[in-house]
PDB file of C-alpha atoms in Angstrom:
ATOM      1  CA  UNK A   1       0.000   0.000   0.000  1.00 83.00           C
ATOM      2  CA  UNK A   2       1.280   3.617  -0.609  1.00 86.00           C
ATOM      3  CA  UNK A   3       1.489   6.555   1.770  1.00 87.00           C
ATOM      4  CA  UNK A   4      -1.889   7.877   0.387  1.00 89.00           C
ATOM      5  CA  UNK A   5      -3.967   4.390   1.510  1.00 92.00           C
ATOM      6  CA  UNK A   6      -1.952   4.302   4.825  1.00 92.00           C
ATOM      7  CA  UNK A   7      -3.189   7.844   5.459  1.00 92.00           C
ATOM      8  CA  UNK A   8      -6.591   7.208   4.442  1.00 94.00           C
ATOM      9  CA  UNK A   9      -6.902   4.300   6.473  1.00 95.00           C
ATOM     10  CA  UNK A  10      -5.400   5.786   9.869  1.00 95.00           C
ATOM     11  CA  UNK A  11      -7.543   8.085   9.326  1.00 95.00           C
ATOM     12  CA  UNK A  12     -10.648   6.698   9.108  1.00 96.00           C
ATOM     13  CA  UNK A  13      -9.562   5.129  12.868  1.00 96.00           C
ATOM     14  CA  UNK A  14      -9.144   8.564  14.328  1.00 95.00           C
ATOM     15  CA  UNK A  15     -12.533   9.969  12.693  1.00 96.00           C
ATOM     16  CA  UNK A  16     -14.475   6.804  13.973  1.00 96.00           C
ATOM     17  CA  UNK A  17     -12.625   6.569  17.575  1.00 96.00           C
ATOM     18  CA  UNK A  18     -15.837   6.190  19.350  1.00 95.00           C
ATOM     19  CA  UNK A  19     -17.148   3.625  17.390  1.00 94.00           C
ATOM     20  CA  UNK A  20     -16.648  -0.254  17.086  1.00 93.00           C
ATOM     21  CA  UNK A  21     -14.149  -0.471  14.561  1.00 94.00           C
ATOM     22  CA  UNK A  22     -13.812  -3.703  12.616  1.00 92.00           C
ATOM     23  CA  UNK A  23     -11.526  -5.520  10.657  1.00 94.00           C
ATOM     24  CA  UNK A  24     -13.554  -5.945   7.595  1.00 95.00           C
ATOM     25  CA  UNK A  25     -14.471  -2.088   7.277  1.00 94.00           C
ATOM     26  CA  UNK A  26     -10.648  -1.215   7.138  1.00 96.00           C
ATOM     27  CA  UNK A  27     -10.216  -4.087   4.704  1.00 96.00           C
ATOM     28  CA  UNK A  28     -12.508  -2.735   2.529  1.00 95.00           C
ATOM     29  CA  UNK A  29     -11.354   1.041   2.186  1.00 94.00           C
ATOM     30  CA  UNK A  30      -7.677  -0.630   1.940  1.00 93.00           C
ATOM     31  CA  UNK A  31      -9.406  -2.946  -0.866  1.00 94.00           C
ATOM     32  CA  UNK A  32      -7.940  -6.511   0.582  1.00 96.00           C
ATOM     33  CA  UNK A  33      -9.533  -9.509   2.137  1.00 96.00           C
ATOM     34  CA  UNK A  34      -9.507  -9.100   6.137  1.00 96.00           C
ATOM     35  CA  UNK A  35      -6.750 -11.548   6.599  1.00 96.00           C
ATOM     36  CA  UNK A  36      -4.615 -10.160   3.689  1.00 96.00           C
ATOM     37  CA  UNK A  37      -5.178  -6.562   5.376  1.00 96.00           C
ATOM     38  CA  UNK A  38      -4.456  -7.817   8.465  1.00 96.00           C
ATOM     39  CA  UNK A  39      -1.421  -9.486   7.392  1.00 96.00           C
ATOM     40  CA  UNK A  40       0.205  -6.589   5.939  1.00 95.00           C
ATOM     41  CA  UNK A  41      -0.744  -4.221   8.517  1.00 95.00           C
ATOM     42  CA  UNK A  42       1.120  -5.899  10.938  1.00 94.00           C
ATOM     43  CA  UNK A  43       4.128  -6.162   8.991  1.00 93.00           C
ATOM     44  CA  UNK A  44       4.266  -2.833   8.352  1.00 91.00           C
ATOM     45  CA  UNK A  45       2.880  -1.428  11.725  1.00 91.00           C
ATOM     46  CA  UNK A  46       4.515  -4.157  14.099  1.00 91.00           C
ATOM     47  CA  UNK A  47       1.162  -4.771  16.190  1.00 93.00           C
ATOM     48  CA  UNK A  48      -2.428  -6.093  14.999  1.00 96.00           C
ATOM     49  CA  UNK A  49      -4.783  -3.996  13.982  1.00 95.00           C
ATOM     50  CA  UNK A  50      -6.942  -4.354  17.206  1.00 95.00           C
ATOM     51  CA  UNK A  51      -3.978  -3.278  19.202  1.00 95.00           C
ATOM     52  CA  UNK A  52      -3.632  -0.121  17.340  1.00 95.00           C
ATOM     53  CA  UNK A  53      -7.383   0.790  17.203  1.00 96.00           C
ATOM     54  CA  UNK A  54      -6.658   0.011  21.095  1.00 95.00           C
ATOM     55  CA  UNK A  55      -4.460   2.088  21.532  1.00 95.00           C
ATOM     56  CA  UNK A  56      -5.482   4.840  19.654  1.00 96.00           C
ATOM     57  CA  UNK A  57      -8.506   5.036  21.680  1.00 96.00           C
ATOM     58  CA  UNK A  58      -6.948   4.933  25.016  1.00 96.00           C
ATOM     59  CA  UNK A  59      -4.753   8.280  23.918  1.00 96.00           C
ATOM     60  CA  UNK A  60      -8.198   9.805  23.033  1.00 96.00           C
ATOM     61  CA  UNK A  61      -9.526   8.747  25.898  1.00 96.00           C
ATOM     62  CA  UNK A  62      -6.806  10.190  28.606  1.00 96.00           C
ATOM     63  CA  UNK A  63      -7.992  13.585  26.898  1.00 96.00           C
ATOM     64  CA  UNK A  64     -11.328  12.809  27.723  1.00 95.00           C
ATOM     65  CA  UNK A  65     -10.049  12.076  31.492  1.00 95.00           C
ATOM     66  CA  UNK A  66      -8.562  15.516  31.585  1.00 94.00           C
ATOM     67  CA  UNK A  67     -11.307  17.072  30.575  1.00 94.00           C
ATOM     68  CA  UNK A  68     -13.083  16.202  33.569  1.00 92.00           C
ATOM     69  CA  UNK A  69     -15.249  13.117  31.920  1.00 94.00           C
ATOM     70  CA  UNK A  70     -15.674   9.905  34.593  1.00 94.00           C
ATOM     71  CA  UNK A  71     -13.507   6.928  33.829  1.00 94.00           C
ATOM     72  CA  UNK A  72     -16.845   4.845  33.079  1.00 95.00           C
ATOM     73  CA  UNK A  73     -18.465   7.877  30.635  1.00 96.00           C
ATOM     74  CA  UNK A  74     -15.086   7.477  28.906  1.00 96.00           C
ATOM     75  CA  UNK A  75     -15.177   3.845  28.584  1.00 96.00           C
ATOM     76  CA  UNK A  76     -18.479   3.911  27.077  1.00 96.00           C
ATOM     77  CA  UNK A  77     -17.409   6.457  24.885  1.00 96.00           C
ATOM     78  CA  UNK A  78     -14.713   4.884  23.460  1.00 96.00           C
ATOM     79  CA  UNK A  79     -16.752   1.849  22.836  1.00 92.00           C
ATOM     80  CA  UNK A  80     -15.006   0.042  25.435  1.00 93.00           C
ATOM     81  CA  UNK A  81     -17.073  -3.190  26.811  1.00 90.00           C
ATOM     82  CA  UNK A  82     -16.728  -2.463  30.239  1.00 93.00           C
ATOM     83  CA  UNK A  83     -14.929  -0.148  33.108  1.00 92.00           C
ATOM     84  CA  UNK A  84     -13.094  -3.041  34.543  1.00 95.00           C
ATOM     85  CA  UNK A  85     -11.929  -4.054  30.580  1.00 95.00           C
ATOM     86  CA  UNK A  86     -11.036   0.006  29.888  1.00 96.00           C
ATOM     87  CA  UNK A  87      -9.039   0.515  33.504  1.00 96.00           C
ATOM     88  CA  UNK A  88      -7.043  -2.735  32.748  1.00 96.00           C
ATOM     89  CA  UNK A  89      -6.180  -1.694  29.107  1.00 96.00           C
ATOM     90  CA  UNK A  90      -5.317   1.979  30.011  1.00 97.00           C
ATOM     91  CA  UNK A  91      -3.245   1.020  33.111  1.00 97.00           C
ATOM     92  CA  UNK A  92      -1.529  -1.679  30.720  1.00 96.00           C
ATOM     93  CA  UNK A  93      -0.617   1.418  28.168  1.00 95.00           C
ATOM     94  CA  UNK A  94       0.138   3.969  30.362  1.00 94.00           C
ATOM     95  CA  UNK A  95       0.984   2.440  33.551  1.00 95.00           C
ATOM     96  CA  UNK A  96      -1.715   4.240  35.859  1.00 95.00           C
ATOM     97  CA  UNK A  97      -5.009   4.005  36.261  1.00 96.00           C
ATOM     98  CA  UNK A  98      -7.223   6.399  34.376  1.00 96.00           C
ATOM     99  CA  UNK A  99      -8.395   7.821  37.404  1.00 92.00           C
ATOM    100  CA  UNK A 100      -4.669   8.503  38.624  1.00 94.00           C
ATOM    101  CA  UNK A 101      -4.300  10.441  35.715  1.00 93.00           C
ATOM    102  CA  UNK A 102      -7.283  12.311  35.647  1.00 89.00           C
ATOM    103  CA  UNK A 103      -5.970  13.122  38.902  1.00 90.00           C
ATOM    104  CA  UNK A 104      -2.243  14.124  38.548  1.00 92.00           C
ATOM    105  CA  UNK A 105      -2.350  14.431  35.147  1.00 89.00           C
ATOM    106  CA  UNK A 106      -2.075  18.275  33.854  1.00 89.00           C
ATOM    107  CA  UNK A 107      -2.219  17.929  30.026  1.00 90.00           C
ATOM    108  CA  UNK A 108      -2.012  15.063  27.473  1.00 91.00           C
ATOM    109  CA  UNK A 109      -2.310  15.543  23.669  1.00 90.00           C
ATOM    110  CA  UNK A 110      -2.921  12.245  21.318  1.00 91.00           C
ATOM    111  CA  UNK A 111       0.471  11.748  19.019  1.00 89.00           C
ATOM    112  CA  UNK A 112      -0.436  11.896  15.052  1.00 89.00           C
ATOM    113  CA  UNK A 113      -0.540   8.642  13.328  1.00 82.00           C
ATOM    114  CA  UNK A 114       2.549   7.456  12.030  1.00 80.00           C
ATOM    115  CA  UNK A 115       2.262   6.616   8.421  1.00 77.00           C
ATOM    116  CA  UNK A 116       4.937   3.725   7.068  1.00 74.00           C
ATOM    117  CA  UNK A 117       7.122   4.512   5.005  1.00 70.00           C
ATOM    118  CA  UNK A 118       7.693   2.116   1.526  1.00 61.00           C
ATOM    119  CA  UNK A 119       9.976  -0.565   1.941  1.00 57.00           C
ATOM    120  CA  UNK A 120      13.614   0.505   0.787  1.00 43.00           C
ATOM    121  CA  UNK A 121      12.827   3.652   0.267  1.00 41.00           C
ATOM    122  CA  UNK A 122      15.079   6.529   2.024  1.00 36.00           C
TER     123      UNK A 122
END
């Protein structure tokens, strides 16, 4: 895939953050069977899709802390099954617990997606 499709794609996971995101709606805008897509995302991301869409919505969502949301209004937000499923996964990724951070925490701003670059190019 080129830098334009990458773009596109990591996109569309930042504009639909608070919704379920699945593997076969990424495959499609990427135009690639969901194992295919899946495949080559993780070669050229190093982590599964899931884990990215994971993680992508746990930065969005320690904004969301700091802007004085509850950790289980965030959870649900961010599509997240549960509180108990969103404090483990946050406290996995940023080593506190949402509510720690909401608490210490002064601001937090979500990194831009990293689009990969083509194999041997420079």
């Amino acid at each position: 895939m080129d830098q334009a499709e990458w773009e596109k794609i990591l996109a569309y996971v930042d504009c639909h953050i608070h919704e379920k995101i699945d593997l076969r709606s990424l495959a499609e805008i990427a135009g690639y069977s969901p194992f295919y897509f899946s495949r080559i995302f993780a070669e050229e991301m190093g982590m599964p899709v899931t884990g990215y869409i994971r993680i992508r919505k746990l930065q969005y969502a320690a904004v969301s802390l700091l802007e004085g949301r509850k950790v289980l209004e965030v959870a649900m937000l961010y599509a997240f099954d549960s509180h108990e499923g969103f404090t483990r996964a946050f406290t996995r990724l940023f080593g506190s617990t949402p509510s720690t951070v909401r608490k210490y925490l002064v601001s937090y701003t979500v990194p831009g997606f990293a689009v990969p670059t083509e194999k041997g190019g420079i």
